[in-house]
Tab-separated table of C-alpha atoms and ligand atoms in Angstrom:
chain	number	residue	atom	x	y	z
A	888	MET	CA	107.901	104.241	118.810
A	889	ARG	CA	106.986	104.897	115.094
A	890	ARG	CA	104.485	102.525	113.235
A	891	ALA	CA	104.547	102.341	109.178
A	892	LEU	CA	102.683	101.094	106.423
A	893	GLU	CA	104.038	100.251	103.135
A	894	LEU	CA	102.058	99.520	100.073
A	895	GLY	CA	103.415	97.605	97.190
A	896	PRO	CA	106.806	96.152	98.690
A	897	GLY	CA	107.483	93.891	95.543
A	898	THR	CA	111.045	92.842	96.080
A	899	GLY	CA	111.813	94.635	99.270
A	900	VAL	CA	113.987	97.303	98.493
A	901	ILE	CA	112.084	100.327	100.073
A	902	THR	CA	111.308	97.614	102.935
A	903	LYS	CA	114.828	97.368	103.513
A	904	ALA	CA	115.214	101.693	103.345
A	905	ILE	CA	112.246	101.730	105.775
A	906	LEU	CA	113.738	99.540	108.507
A	907	ALA	CA	117.485	101.150	107.945
A	908	ARG	CA	115.704	104.350	109.082
A	909	GLY	CA	114.959	103.204	112.387
A	910	VAL	CA	111.479	101.399	112.070
A	911	VAL	CA	111.502	98.205	114.084
A	912	PRO	CA	109.979	95.344	112.110
A	913	GLU	CA	107.051	94.623	114.316
A	914	LYS	CA	106.166	98.295	113.657
A	915	LEU	CA	106.087	97.937	109.810
A	916	TYR	CA	103.023	97.102	107.814
A	917	SER	CA	103.040	95.973	104.736
A	918	VAL	CA	100.886	95.149	101.983
A	919	GLU	CA	101.430	93.570	98.762
A	920	TYR	CA	98.872	92.397	95.746
A	921	THR	CA	101.337	89.812	94.009
A	922	GLU	CA	101.235	86.613	96.307
A	923	ALA	CA	104.550	85.378	94.940
A	924	PHE	CA	106.543	87.974	96.720
A	925	ILE	CA	105.391	86.981	100.047
A	926	PRO	CA	107.377	84.163	101.133
A	927	GLN	CA	110.660	85.694	100.262
A	928	LEU	CA	109.480	89.353	101.904
A	929	LYS	CA	108.769	87.078	105.226
A	930	SER	CA	111.740	85.504	105.294
A	931	ASP	CA	114.075	88.537	104.293
A	932	PHE	CA	112.428	90.717	106.862
A	933	PRO	CA	111.419	88.661	109.934
A	934	GLY	CA	109.128	90.354	112.352
A	935	VAL	CA	107.287	92.703	109.640
A	936	HIS	CA	103.572	92.214	109.386
A	937	PHE	CA	103.204	91.374	105.652
A	938	PHE	CA	99.751	91.186	103.962
A	939	HIS	CA	99.030	89.633	100.830
A	940	GLY	CA	96.050	91.894	99.218
A	941	ASN	CA	94.901	94.887	97.944
A	942	ALA	CA	95.781	98.510	98.771
A	943	PHE	CA	92.599	99.530	97.907
A	944	ALA	CA	91.165	97.364	100.419
A	945	LEU	CA	93.018	97.782	103.751
A	946	ASP	CA	90.205	97.313	106.443
A	947	ASP	CA	90.369	93.853	107.205
A	948	MET	CA	94.098	93.372	107.131
A	949	LEU	CA	94.683	96.014	109.387
A	950	SER	CA	91.617	95.437	111.589
A	951	ASP	CA	93.696	93.802	114.579
A	952	LEU	CA	95.195	97.565	114.577
A	953	GLY	CA	91.966	99.263	115.996
A	954	GLU	CA	91.845	102.947	116.288
A	955	GLN	CA	95.792	103.137	116.167
A	956	LYS	CA	97.525	105.199	113.392
A	957	PHE	CA	100.492	104.993	111.380
A	958	ASP	CA	103.374	107.780	111.612
A	959	THR	CA	104.006	107.357	107.899
A	960	ILE	CA	102.966	105.773	104.911
A	961	VAL	CA	105.259	104.647	101.926
A	962	SER	CA	103.379	103.567	98.537
A	963	ALA	CA	105.016	102.363	95.284
A	964	ILE	CA	102.030	100.999	93.752
A	965	PRO	CA	101.326	102.252	90.505
A	966	LEU	CA	98.826	104.956	91.088
A	967	LEU	CA	98.810	106.282	87.438
A	968	ASN	CA	96.994	102.824	86.240
A	969	PHE	CA	93.646	104.331	88.165
A	970	PRO	CA	91.306	106.758	87.691
A	971	VAL	CA	92.222	109.869	89.366
A	972	LYS	CA	89.006	109.773	91.431
A	973	GLN	CA	90.154	106.470	92.800
A	974	ARG	CA	93.516	107.856	93.642
A	975	VAL	CA	92.150	110.415	95.491
A	976	GLU	CA	90.000	108.557	97.514
A	977	LEU	CA	92.728	106.250	98.146
A	978	LEU	CA	94.771	109.219	99.250
A	979	HIS	CA	92.146	110.589	102.010
A	980	SER	CA	91.218	106.972	103.465
A	981	LEU	CA	95.270	106.831	103.942
A	982	PHE	CA	95.207	110.278	105.533
A	983	ASP	CA	92.297	108.745	107.970
A	984	ARG	CA	95.056	105.988	109.073
A	985	LEU	CA	97.729	108.224	109.852
A	986	ASN	CA	98.362	110.611	112.615
A	987	PRO	CA	97.655	114.406	112.078
A	988	GLY	CA	100.151	116.023	109.937
A	989	ARG	CA	102.201	113.240	109.020
A	990	PRO	CA	103.197	112.452	105.649
A	991	ILE	CA	102.175	109.809	102.658
A	992	VAL	CA	105.352	109.356	100.496
A	993	GLN	CA	104.405	107.702	97.076
A	994	ILE	CA	106.855	106.696	94.241
A	995	SER	CA	105.967	107.627	90.983
A	996	TYR	CA	107.434	107.500	87.319
A	997	GLY	CA	106.082	110.647	85.672
A	998	PRO	CA	107.252	114.207	85.747
A	999	ASN	CA	103.949	115.430	87.715
A	1000	SER	CA	102.190	114.562	91.156
A	1001	PRO	CA	100.414	111.173	90.511
A	1002	ILE	CA	97.372	112.613	92.370
A	1003	PRO	CA	96.468	116.389	91.654
A	1004	PRO	CA	96.826	118.769	94.216
A	1005	ASP	CA	93.888	120.117	96.213
A	1006	TRP	CA	95.324	122.932	98.282
A	1007	GLN	CA	92.006	123.297	100.455
A	1008	THR	CA	92.094	119.771	101.811
A	1009	TYR	CA	96.049	118.307	101.066
A	1010	SER	CA	99.538	119.635	100.302
A	1011	VAL	CA	102.007	117.796	97.642
A	1012	GLY	CA	105.071	118.574	96.696
A	1013	PRO	CA	108.186	116.991	94.905
A	1014	PHE	CA	110.686	115.284	97.531
A	1015	ASP	CA	113.447	113.741	95.491
A	1016	TRP	CA	114.434	111.838	92.759
A	1017	MET	CA	115.617	107.955	92.769
A	1018	VAL	CA	118.073	108.305	89.781
A	1019	ARG	CA	119.427	105.094	90.070
A	1020	ASN	CA	115.584	103.440	89.638
A	1021	ILE	CA	115.136	102.362	86.338
A	1022	PRO	CA	113.214	104.334	85.067
A	1023	PRO	CA	114.090	107.177	87.378
A	1024	ALA	CA	111.192	107.505	89.932
A	1025	ARG	CA	110.091	110.472	91.894
A	1026	LEU	CA	108.856	110.766	95.682
A	1027	TRP	CA	106.122	112.875	96.145
A	1028	VAL	CA	104.888	113.863	99.642
A	1029	PHE	CA	101.301	114.398	100.659
A	1030	ARG	CA	99.995	116.285	103.961
A	1031	ARG	CA	96.459	116.517	105.091
A	1032	ILE	CA	95.743	120.536	106.083
A	1033	LEU	CA	94.969	120.404	109.478
A	1034	ALA	CA	92.047	122.719	110.522
A	1035	ALA	CA	93.266	125.994	112.155
B	2272	SAM	C1	106.838	99.494	91.433
B	2272	SAM	S1	106.779	97.987	92.134
B	2272	SAM	C2	107.677	98.211	93.505
B	2272	SAM	C3	109.082	97.665	93.486
B	2272	SAM	C4	109.887	97.522	95.031
B	2272	SAM	N1	110.178	98.667	95.300
B	2272	SAM	C5	110.720	96.775	94.645
B	2272	SAM	O1	111.655	96.715	95.058
B	2272	SAM	O2	110.401	95.415	93.946
B	2272	SAM	C6	105.006	98.024	92.863
B	2272	SAM	C7	104.437	96.961	93.626
B	2272	SAM	O3	103.253	97.480	93.934
B	2272	SAM	C8	102.377	96.047	93.899
B	2272	SAM	N2	100.908	96.608	93.675
B	2272	SAM	C9	100.540	96.824	92.603
B	2272	SAM	N3	98.977	97.299	92.532
B	2272	SAM	C10	99.017	96.942	94.304
B	2272	SAM	C11	97.981	97.030	95.121
B	2272	SAM	N4	96.450	97.520	94.615
B	2272	SAM	N5	97.811	96.855	96.466
B	2272	SAM	C12	99.122	96.300	96.748
B	2272	SAM	N6	100.169	96.207	95.821
B	2272	SAM	C13	100.129	96.649	94.923
B	2272	SAM	C14	102.888	95.354	92.412
B	2272	SAM	O4	102.510	93.622	92.864
B	2272	SAM	C15	104.360	95.782	92.866
B	2272	SAM	O5	105.073	94.742	93.636
């Protein structure tokens, strides 16, 4: 059974899409910084594990999972607001929470990858545009390069 982590669910548009892809609510963990969104998210998506907190400080929130990993991470947090070093550190900390080879999908509003490529340790590529989003957003997929 697939387990997913969502960062920055906001009003839940992407939460809904993740569940529509077949992730069962009890296997979806979702971290939102703005506390005011949490009650409505919990009401709209029963069973999903919503946390009020910071995606850059996940350890306490996810401690119940122990060594269990995620199969996918979907993030809508505004990475471009943070220094590049912090973005790269976040990416690596998220890879450590994923099963090997699994993807991190980041939604971003710029024309380029929100985290610079590092072909030695991870791949990055554009996945799709969300043209109906205002402003149009782009999905970027990151995968850790596995040792041969
Ligand atoms: C672009 S919005 C997401 C919009 C969402 N897809 C929706 O349907 O409403 C980004 C969300 O990330 C949240 N966010 C920003 N920084 C965060 C952080 N460090 N940790 C967790 N959530 C964060 C914001 O509060 C906001 O709800």
